GROMACS .gro file of C-alpha atoms in nm:
model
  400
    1UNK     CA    1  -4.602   3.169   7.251
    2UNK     CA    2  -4.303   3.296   7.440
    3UNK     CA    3  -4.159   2.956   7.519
    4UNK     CA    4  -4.244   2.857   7.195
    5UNK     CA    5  -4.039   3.162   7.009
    6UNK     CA    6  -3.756   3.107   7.272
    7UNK     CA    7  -3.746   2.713   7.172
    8UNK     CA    8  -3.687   2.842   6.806
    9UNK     CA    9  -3.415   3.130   6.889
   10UNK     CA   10  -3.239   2.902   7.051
   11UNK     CA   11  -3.245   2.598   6.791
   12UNK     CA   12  -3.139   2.897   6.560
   13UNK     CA   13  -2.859   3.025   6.745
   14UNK     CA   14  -2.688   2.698   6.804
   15UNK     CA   15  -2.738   2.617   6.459
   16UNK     CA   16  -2.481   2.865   6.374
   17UNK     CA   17  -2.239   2.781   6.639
   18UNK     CA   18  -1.855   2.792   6.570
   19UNK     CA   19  -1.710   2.540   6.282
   20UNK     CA   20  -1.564   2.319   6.579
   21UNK     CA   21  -1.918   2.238   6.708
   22UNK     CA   22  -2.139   2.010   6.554
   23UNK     CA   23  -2.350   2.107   6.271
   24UNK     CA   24  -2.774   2.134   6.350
   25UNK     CA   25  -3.009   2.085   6.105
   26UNK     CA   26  -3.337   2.218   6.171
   27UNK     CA   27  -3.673   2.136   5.987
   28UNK     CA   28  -3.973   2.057   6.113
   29UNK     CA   29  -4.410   2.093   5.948
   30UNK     CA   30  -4.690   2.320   6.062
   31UNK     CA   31  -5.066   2.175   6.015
   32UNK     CA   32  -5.405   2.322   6.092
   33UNK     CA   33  -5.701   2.150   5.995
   34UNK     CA   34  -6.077   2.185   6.019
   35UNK     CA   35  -6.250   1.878   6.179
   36UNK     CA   36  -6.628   1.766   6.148
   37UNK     CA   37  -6.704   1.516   6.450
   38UNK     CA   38  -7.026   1.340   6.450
   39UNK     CA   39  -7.129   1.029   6.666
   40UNK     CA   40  -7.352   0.783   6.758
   41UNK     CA   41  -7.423   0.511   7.051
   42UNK     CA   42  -7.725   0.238   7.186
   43UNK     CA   43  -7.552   0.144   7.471
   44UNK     CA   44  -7.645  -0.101   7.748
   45UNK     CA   45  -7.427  -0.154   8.027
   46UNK     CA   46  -7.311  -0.499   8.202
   47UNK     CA   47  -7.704  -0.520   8.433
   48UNK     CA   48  -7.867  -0.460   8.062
   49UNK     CA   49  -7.971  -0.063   8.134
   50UNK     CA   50  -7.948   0.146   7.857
   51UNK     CA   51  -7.692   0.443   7.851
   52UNK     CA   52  -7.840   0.750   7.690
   53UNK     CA   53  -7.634   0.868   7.385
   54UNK     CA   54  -7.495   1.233   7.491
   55UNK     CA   55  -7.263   1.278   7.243
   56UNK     CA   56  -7.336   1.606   6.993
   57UNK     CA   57  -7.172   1.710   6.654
   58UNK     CA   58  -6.893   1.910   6.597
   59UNK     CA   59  -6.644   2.143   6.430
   60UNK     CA   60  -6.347   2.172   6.559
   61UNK     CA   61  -6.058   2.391   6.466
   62UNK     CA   62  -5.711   2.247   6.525
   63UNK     CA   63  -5.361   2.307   6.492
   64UNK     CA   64  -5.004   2.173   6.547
   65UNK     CA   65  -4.586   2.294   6.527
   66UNK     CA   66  -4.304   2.084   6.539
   67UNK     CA   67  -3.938   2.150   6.500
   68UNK     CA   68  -3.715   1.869   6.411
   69UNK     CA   69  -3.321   1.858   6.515
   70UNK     CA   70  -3.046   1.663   6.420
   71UNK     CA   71  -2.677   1.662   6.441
   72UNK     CA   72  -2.416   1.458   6.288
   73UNK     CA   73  -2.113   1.424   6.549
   74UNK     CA   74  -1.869   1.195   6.298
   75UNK     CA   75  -1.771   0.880   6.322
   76UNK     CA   76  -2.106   0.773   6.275
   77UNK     CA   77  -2.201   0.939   6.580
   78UNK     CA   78  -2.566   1.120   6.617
   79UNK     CA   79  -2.826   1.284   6.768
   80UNK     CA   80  -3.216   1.354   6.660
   81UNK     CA   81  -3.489   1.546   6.878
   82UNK     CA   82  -3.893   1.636   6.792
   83UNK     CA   83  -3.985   1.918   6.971
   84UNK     CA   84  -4.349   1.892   7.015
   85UNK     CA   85  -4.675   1.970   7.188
   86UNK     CA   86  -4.793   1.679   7.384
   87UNK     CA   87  -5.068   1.820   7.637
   88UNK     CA   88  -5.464   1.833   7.580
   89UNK     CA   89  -5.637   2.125   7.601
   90UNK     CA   90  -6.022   2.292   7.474
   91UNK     CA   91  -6.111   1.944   7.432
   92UNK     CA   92  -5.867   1.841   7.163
   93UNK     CA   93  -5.621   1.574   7.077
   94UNK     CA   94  -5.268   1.512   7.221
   95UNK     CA   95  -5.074   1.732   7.065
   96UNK     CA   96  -5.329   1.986   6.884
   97UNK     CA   97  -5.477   2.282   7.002
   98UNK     CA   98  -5.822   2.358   6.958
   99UNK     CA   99  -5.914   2.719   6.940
  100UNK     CA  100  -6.033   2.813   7.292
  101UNK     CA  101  -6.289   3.096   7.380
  102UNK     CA  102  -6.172   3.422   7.274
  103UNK     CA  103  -5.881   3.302   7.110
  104UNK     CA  104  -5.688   3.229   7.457
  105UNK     CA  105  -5.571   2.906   7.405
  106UNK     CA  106  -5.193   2.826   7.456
  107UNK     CA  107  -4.947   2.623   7.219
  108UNK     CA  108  -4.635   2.532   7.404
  109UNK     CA  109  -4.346   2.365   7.266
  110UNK     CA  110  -4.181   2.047   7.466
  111UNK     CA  111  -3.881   1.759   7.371
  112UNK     CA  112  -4.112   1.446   7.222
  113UNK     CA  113  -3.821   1.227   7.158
  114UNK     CA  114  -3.500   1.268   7.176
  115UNK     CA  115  -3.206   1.012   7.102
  116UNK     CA  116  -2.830   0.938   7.015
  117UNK     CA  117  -2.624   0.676   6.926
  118UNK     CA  118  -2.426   0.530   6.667
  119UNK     CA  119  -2.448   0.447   6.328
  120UNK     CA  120  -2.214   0.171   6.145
  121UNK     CA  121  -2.154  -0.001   5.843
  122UNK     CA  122  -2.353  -0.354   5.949
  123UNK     CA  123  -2.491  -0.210   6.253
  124UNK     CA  124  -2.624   0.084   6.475
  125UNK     CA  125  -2.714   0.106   6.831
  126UNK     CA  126  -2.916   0.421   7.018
  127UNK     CA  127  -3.066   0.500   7.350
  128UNK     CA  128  -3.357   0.783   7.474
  129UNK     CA  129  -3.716   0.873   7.355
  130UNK     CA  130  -3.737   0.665   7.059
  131UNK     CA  131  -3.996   0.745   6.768
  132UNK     CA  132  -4.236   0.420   6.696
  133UNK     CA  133  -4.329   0.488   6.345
  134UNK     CA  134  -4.653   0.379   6.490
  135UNK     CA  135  -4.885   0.518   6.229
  136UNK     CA  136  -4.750   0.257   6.028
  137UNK     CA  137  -4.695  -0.008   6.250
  138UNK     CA  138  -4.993  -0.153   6.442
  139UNK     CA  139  -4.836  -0.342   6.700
  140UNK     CA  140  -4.771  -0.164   6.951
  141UNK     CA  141  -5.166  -0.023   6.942
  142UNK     CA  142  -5.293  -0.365   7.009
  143UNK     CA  143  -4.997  -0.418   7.262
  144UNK     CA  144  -5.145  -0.143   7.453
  145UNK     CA  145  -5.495  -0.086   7.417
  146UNK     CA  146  -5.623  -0.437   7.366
  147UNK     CA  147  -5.915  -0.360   7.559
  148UNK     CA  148  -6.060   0.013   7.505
  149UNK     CA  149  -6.001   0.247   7.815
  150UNK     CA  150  -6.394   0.305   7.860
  151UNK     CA  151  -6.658   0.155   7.532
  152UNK     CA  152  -6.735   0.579   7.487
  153UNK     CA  153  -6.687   0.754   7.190
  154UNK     CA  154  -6.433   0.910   7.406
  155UNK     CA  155  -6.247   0.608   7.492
  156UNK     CA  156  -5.915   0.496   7.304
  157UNK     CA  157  -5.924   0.180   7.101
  158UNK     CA  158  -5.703  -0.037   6.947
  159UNK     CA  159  -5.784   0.127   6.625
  160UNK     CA  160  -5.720   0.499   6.482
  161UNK     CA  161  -5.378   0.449   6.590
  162UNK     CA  162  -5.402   0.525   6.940
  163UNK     CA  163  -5.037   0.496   7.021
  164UNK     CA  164  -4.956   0.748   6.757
  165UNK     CA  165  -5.233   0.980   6.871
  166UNK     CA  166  -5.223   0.930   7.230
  167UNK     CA  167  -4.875   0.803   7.360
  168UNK     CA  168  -4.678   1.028   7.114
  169UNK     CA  169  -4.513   0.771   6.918
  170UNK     CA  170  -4.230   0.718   7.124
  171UNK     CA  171  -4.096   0.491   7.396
  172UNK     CA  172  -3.778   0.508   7.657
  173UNK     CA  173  -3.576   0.255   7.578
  174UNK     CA  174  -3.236   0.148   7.420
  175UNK     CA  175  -3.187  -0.004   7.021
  176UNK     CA  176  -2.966  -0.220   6.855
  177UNK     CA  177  -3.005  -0.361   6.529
  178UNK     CA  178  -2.716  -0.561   6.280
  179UNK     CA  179  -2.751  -0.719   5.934
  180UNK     CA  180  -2.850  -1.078   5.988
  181UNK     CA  181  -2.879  -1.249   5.635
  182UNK     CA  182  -3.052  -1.073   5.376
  183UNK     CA  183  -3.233  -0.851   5.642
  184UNK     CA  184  -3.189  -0.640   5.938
  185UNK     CA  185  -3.235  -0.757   6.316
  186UNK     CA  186  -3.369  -0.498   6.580
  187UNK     CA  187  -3.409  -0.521   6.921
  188UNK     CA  188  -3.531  -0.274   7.187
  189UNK     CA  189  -3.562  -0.271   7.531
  190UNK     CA  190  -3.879  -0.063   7.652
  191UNK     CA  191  -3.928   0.089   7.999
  192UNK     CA  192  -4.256   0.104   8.000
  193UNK     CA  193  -4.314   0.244   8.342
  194UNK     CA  194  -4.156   0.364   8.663
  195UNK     CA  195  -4.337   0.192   8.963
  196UNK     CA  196  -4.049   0.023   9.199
  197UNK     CA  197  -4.134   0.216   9.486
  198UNK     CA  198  -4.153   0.115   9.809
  199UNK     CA  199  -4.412   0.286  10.040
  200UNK     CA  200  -4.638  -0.013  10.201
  201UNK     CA  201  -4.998   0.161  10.082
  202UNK     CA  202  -4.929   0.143   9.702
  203UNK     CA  203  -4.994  -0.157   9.491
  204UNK     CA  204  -4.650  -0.180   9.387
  205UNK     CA  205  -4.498  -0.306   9.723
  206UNK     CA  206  -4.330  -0.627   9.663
  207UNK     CA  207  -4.133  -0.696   9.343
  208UNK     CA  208  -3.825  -0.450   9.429
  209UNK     CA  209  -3.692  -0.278   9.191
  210UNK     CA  210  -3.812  -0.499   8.927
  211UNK     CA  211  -4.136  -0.405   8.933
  212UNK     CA  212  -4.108  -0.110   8.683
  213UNK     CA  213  -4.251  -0.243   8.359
  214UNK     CA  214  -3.996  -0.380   8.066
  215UNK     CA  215  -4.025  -0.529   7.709
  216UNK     CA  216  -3.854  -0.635   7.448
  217UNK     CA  217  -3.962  -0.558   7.101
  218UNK     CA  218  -3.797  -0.786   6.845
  219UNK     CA  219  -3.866  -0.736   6.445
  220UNK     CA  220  -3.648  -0.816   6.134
  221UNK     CA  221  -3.675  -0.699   5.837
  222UNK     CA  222  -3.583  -0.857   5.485
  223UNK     CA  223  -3.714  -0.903   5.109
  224UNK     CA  224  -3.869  -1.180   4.955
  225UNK     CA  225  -3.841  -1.154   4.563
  226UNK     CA  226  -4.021  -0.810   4.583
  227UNK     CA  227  -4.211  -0.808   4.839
  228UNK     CA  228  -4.071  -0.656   5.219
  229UNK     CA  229  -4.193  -0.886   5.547
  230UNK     CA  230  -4.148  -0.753   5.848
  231UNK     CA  231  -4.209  -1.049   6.177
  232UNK     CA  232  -4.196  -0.894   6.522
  233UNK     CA  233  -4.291  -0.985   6.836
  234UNK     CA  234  -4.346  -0.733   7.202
  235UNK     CA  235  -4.247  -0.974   7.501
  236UNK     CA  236  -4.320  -0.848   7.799
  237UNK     CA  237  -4.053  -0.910   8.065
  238UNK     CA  238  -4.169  -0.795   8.393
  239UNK     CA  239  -4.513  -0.644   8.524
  240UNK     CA  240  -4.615  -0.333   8.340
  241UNK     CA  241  -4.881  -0.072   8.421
  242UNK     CA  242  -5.136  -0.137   8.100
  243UNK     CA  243  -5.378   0.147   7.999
  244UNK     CA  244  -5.671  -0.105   8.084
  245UNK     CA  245  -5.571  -0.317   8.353
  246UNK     CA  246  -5.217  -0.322   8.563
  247UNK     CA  247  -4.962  -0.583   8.731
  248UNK     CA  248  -4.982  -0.767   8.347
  249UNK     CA  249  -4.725  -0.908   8.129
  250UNK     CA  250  -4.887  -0.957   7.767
  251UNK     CA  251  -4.731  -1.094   7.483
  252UNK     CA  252  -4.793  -1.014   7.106
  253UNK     CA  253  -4.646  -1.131   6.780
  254UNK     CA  254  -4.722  -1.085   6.410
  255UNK     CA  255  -4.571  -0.894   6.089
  256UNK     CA  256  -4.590  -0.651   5.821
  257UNK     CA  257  -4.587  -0.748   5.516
  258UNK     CA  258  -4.522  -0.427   5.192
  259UNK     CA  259  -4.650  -0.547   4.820
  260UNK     CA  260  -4.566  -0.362   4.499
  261UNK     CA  261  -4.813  -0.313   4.272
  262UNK     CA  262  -4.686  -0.178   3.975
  263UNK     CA  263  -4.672   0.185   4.125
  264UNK     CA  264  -4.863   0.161   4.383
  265UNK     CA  265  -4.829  -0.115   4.701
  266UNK     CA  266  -5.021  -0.267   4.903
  267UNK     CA  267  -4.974  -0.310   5.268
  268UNK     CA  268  -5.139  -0.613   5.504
  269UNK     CA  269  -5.065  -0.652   5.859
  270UNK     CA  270  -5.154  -0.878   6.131
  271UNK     CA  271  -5.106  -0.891   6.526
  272UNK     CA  272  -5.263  -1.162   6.787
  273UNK     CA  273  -5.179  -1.057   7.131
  274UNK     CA  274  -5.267  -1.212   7.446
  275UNK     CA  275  -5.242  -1.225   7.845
  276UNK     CA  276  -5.289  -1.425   8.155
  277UNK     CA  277  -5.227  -1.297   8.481
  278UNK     CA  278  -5.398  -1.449   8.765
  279UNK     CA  279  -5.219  -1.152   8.992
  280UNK     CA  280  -5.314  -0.876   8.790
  281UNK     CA  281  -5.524  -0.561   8.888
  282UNK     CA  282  -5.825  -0.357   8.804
  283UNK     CA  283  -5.965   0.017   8.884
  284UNK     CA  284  -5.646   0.161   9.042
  285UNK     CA  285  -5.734   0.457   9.283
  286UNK     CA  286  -5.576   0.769   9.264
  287UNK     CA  287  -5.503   1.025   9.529
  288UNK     CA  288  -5.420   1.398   9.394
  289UNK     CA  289  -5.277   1.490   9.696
  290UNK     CA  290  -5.031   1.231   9.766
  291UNK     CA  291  -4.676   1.196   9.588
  292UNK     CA  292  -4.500   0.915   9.571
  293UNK     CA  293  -4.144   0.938   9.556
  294UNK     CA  294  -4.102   0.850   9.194
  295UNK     CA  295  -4.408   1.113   9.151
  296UNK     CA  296  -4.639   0.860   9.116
  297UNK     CA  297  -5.021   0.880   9.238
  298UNK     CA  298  -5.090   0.521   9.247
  299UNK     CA  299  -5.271   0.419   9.588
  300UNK     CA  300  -5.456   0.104   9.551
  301UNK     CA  301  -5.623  -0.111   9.288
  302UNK     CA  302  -5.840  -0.391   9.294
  303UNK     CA  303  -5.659  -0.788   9.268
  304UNK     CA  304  -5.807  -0.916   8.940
  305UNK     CA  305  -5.732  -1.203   8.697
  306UNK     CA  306  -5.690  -1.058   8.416
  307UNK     CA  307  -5.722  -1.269   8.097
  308UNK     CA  308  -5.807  -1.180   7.766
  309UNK     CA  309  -5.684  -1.238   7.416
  310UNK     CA  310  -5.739  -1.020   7.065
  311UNK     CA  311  -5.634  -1.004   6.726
  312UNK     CA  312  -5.571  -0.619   6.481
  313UNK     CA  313  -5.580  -0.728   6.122
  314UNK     CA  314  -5.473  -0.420   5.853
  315UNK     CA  315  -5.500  -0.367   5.502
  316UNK     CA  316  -5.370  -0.066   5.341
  317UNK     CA  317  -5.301   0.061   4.985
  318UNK     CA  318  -5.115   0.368   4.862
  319UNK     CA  319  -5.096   0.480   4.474
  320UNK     CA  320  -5.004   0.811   4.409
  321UNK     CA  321  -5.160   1.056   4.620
  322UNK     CA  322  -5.429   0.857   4.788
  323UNK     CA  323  -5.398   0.650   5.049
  324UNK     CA  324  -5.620   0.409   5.274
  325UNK     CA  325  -5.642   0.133   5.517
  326UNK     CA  326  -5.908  -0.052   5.687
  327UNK     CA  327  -5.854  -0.219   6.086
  328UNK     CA  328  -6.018  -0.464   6.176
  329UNK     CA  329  -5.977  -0.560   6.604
  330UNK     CA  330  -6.171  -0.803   6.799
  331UNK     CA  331  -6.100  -0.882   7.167
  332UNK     CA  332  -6.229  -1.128   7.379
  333UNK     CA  333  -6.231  -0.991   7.741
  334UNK     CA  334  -6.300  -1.230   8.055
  335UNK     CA  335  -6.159  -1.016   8.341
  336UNK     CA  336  -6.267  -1.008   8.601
  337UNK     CA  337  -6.607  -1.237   8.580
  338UNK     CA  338  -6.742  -1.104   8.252
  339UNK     CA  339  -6.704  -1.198   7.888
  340UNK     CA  340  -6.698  -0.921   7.677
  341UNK     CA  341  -6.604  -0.942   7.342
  342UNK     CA  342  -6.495  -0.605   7.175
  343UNK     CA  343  -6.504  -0.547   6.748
  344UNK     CA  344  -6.388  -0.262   6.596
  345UNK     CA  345  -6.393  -0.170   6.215
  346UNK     CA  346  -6.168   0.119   6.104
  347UNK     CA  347  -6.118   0.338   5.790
  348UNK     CA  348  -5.905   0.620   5.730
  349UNK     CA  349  -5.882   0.743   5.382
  350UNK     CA  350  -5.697   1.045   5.244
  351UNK     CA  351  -5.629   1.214   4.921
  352UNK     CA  352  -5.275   1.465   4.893
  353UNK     CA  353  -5.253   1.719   4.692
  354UNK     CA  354  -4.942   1.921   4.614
  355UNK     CA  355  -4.959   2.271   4.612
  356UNK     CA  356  -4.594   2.369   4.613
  357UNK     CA  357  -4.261   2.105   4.683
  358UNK     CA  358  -3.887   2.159   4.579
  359UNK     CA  359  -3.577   2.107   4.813
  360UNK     CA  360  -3.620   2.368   5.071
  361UNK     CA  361  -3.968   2.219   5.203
  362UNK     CA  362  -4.331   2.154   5.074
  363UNK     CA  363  -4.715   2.303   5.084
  364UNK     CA  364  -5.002   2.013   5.070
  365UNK     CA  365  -5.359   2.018   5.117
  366UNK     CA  366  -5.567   1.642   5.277
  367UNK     CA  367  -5.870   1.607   5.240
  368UNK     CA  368  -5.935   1.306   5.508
  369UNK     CA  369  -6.184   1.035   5.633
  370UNK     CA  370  -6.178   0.865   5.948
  371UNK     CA  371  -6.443   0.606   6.030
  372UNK     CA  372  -6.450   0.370   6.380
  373UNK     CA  373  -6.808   0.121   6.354
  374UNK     CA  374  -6.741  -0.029   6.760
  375UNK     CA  375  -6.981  -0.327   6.894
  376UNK     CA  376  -6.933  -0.443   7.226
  377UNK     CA  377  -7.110  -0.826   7.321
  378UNK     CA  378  -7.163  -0.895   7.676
  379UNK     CA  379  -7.222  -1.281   7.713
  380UNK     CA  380  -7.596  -1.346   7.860
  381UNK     CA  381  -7.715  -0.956   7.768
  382UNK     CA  382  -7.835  -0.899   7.438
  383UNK     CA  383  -7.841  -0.577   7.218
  384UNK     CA  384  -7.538  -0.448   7.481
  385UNK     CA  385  -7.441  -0.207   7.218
  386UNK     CA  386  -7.222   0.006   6.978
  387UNK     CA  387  -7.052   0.360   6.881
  388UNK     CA  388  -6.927   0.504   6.593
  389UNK     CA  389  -6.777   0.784   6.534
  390UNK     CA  390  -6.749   0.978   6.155
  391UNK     CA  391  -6.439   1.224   6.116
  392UNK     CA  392  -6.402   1.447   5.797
  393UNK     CA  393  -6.103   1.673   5.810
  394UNK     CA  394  -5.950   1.888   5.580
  395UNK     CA  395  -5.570   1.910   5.637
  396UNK     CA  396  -5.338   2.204   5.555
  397UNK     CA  397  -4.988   2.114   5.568
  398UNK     CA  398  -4.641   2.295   5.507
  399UNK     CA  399  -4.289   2.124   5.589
  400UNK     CA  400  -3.967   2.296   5.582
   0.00000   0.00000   0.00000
């Protein structure tokens, strides 16, 4: 709480620095929200043996702070920061805290993103931590997590934006985008990971210092009549460390596409990614007491060929103050000798309501529904299994 209060004071105090320095605006939204968890599995793993469900209900009470700053330098010059919590602790998600025993739990306060640049009349270019917007924009989900992390009810899927929830929403990289046309060209190169290092027992000995993981996101933006299409496409230009497998360079393309409806609009989205890598890796080893020096713990993994291929399909309508969307993911796994085929079904569903909002900030209360139905096939075994997990929250918001 001390760090957190010093974070503040200090946002404060510059904010009122001398007429010659740049000006700080501060704002930022406070949200604590009751959770009910319940799940279920029939699991059977790849020899056919069924995996006892040992997952139990819950309540779970959460919260979450963050302070927004920006500064406008002139000329078109800027600079924009989230200060955030992004660690996991009582059992919670990235970014909340759960109340602990006795109360004890700690909230600390740490830079998210943070990024400058420049912004012009036909273009803009920035660099540092740079926010996704990946609540709203599902590739990078299926870029990442095409296969889940472990098929558990506490594994991360392609769906409930796990990019947003678990990566933070934000990359390291460098932007530039320019009018092209009717629309607007971006492009960002993404350092995905930091693994040219050079000691001879780690699995990233050989590709120099190219072997830390880059890609290029392209997307551009324009109208049609009324309707706003977004095409984009993540190419992955060197070996990057994936959450599922490592040593892989997938590629994935698709768009967003925004209908009006009258007042409301309706949103569909759709993203096919795949990857071949014949020297790929599996089950990387890791040693706690060993330190690479790029701080790495990376010892050894396991040569695999890693191919699969999978598909995240989106529909999502907003009208007033309710809004919804349904996922739908299926993968098709066949590293290293199996073929599993992952499907996930998604829902979140939410309903706003305004309790107080003029110009100096806002009060809101959500009631929410999130829904993930996951089956998992394994070619030759039948009845190999699903989870699903049921979320029912109740959001209390303020934003200043």
């Amino acid at each position: 709480m001390k760090k957190m209060l010093s974070l503040a004071a200090m946002l404060a105090v510059i904010s009122y620095a001398s007429p010659a320095s740049a000006e700080l605006k501060i704002g930022g939204d406070a949200i604590t929200r009751v959770r009910g968890q319940f799940r279920n599995s029939s699991l059977r793993d790849a020899g056919g043996v069924y995996q006892k469900n040992v997952y139990q209900d819950d309540i779970k009470y959460q919260y979450r702070v963050r302070l927004k700053a920006s500064a406008d330098l002139g000329d078109g010059y800027f600079f924009k920061t989230l200060i955030a919590n992004e660690e996991i602790s009582n059992g919670g998600t990235p970014g909340w805290s759960t109340v602990g025993n006795t109360n004890g739990e700690k909230f600390q306060l740490e830079v998210s993103n943070f990024y400058f640049g420049r912004m012009m009349a036909e273009s803009h270019y920035m660099i540092g931590r740079l926010p996704l917007n990946s609540f709203n924009n599902p590739i990078f989900d299926i870029t990442l997590v095409p296969v889940p992390t472990s098929f558990t009810n506490s594994g991360i899927y392609a769906v409930d934006v796990p990019v947003f929830q678990w990566n933070y929403d934000r990359v390291y990289g460098m932007n530039y985008g320019t009018k092209v046309g009717n629309g607007d060209l971006n492009a960002t190169l993404v350092v995905l990971d930091n693994n040219s290092i050079k000691e001879d027992t780690t699995i990233n000995t050989g590709d120099g210092i190219f072997n830390d993981g880059y890609l290029l996101h392209l997307s551009y933006k324009t109208t049609i009549g009324d309707v706003t299409f977004e095409p984009q496409a993540i190419i992955t230009l060197t070996d990057a460390q994936g959450a599922s497998y490592q040593k892989i360079s997938p590629n994935t393309f698709g768009a967003n596409a925004t209908i009006p409806v009258g007042k409301s609009k309706l949103g569909l989205s759709g993203f096919y990614t795949a990857c071949k890598d014949s020297k790929g890796a599996t089950a990387t080893t890791y040693d706690p007491t060993k330190t690479t020096q790029d701080n790495s713990t990376i010892l050894s993994s396991t040569p695999a060929n890693v191919d699969y291929s999978g598909y995240l399909l989106r529909v999502k309508g907003e009208s007033g103050p309710v809004m919804a969307w349904v996922d739908y993911n299926r993968t098709v796994d066949k590293t290293p000798a199996a073929d599993v085929t992952y499907n996930n079904i998604f829902v979140w569903a939410q309903y706003k309501v305004n309790v107080h909002e003029s110009a100096l900030g806002s009060v809101s209360v959500t009631p929410t529904v999130r829904y993930r139905a996951s089956g998992r096939d394994i070619a030759g075994i039948a009845g190999t299994g699903h989870n699903n997990e049921l979320r029912t929250e109740l959001w209390a918001s303020v934003t200043f």
